[in-house]
Tab-separated table of C-alpha atoms in Angstrom:
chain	number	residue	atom	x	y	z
A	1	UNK	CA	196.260	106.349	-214.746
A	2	UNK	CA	198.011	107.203	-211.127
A	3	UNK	CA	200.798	106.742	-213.367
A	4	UNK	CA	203.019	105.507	-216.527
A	5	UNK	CA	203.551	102.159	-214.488
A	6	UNK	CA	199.761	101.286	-214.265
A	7	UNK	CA	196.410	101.259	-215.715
A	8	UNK	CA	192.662	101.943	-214.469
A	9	UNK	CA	190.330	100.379	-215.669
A	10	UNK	CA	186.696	100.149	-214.632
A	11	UNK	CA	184.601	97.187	-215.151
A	12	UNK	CA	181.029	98.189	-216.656
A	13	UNK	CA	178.657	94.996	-215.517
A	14	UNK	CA	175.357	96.435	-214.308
A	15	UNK	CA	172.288	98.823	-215.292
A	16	UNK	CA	173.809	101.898	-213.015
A	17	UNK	CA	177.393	101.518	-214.300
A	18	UNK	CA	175.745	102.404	-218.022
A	19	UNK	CA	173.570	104.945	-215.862
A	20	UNK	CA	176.691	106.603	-214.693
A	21	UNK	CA	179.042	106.147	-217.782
A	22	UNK	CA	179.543	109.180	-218.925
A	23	UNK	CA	180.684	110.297	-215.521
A	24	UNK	CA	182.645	107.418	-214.983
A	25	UNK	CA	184.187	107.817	-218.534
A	26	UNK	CA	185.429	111.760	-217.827
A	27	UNK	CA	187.088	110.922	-213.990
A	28	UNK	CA	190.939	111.559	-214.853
A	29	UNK	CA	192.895	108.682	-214.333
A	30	UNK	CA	190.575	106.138	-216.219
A	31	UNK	CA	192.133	104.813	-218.951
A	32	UNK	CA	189.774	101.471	-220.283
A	33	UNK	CA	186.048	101.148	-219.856
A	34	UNK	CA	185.692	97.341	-219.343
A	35	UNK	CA	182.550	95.393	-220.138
A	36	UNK	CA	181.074	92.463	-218.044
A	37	UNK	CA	178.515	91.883	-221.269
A	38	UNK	CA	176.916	88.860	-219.117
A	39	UNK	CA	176.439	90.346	-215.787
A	40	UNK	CA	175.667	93.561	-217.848
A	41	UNK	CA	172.832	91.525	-219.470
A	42	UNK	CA	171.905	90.165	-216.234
A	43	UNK	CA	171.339	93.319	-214.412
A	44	UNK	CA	169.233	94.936	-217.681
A	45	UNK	CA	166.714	91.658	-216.685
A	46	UNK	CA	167.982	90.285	-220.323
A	47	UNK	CA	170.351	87.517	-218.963
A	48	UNK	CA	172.575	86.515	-222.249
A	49	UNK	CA	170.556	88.161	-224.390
A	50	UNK	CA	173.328	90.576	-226.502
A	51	UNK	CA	171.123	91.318	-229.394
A	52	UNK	CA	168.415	92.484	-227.011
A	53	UNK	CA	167.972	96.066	-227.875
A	54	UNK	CA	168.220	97.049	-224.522
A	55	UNK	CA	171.722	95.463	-223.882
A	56	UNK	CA	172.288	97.074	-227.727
A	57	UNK	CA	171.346	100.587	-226.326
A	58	UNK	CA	173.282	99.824	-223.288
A	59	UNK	CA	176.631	98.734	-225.450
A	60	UNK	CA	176.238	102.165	-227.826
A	61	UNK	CA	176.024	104.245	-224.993
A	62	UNK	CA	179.376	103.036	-223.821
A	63	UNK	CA	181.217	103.188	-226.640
A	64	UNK	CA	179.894	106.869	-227.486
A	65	UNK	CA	181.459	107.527	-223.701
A	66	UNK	CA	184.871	105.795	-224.122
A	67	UNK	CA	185.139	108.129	-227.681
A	68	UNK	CA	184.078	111.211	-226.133
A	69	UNK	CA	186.338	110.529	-223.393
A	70	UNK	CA	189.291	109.050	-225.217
A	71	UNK	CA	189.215	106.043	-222.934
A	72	UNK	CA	189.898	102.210	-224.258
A	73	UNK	CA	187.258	100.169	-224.272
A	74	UNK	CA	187.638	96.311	-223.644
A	75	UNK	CA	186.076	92.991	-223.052
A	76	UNK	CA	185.951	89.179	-223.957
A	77	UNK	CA	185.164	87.898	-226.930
A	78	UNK	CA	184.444	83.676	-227.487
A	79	UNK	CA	185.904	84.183	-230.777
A	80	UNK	CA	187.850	84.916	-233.565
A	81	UNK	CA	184.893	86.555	-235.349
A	82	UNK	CA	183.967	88.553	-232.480
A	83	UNK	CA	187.322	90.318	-232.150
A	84	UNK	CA	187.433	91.082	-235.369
A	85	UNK	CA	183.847	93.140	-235.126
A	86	UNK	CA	184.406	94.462	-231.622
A	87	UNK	CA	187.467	95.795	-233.032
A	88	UNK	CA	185.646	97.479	-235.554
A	89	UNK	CA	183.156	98.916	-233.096
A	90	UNK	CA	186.108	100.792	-231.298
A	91	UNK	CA	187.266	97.758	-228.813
A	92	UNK	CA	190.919	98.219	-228.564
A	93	UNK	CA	191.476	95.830	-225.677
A	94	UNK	CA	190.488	92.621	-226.371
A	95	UNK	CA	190.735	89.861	-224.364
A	96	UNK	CA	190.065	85.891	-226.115
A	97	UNK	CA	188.547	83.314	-224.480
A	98	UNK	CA	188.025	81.809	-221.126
A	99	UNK	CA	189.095	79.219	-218.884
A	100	UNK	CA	185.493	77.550	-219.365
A	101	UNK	CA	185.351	78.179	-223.269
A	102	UNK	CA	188.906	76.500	-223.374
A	103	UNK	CA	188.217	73.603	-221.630
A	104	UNK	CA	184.806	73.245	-223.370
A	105	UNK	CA	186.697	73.541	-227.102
A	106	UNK	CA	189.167	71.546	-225.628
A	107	UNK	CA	187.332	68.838	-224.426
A	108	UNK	CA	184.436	68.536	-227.371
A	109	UNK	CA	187.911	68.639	-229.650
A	110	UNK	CA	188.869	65.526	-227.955
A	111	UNK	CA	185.896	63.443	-227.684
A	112	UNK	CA	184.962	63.942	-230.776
A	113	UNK	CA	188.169	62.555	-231.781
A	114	UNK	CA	188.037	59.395	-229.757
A	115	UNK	CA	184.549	58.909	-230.600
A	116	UNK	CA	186.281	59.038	-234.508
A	117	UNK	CA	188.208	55.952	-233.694
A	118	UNK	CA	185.587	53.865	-231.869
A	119	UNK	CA	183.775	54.121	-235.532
């Protein structure tokens, strides 16, 4: 980082960011390799596909980057489950959920419970 007061962190979302990484990865001053996995899917021509091997290939190559570079690597995960094995693949910034996955959960949580009561 610039300094002790912030953190750099580059967001890794298309088919040239994974092109670049490893030069991206070594600038000083990076500290987190972020990764946009949909728009990263998106711009491999695999839109949402994350078991594609392509987006696979893509995902190893970053992670070998962050480690070689000592960088963090983050992104967000829909799920408990997901932390828990991005954290094992060297994800150390982790961010749960979104505002769309939250309202979804939330509102499927409560229809389902009125519909419950209707019975």
């Amino acid at each position: 980082a610039a300094n002790k007061r912030s953190t750099f962190i580059c967001l890794i979302e298309t088919a040239d960011g994974v092109k670049n990484i490893d030069g991206i990865a070594g600038l000083d001053g990076v500290d987190c390799l972020w990764v946009g996995h949909f728009d990263l899917s998106v711009s491999l021509g695999i839109p949402g596909d994350f078991a594609h091997p392509t987006f696979t290939a893509a995902m190893a190559k970053i992670v070998a980057a962050a480690k070689k570079h000592n960088k963090s690597l983050g992104r967000l995960v829909p799920n408990v489950a997901q932390g828990h094995d991005f954290y094992a693949q060297g994800f150390d910034f982790i961010c749960y959920s979104g505002d769309v996955w939250v309202l979804h959960d939330a509102m499927a949580d409560a229809v389902s419970k009125i519909r419950a009561g209707c019975q």
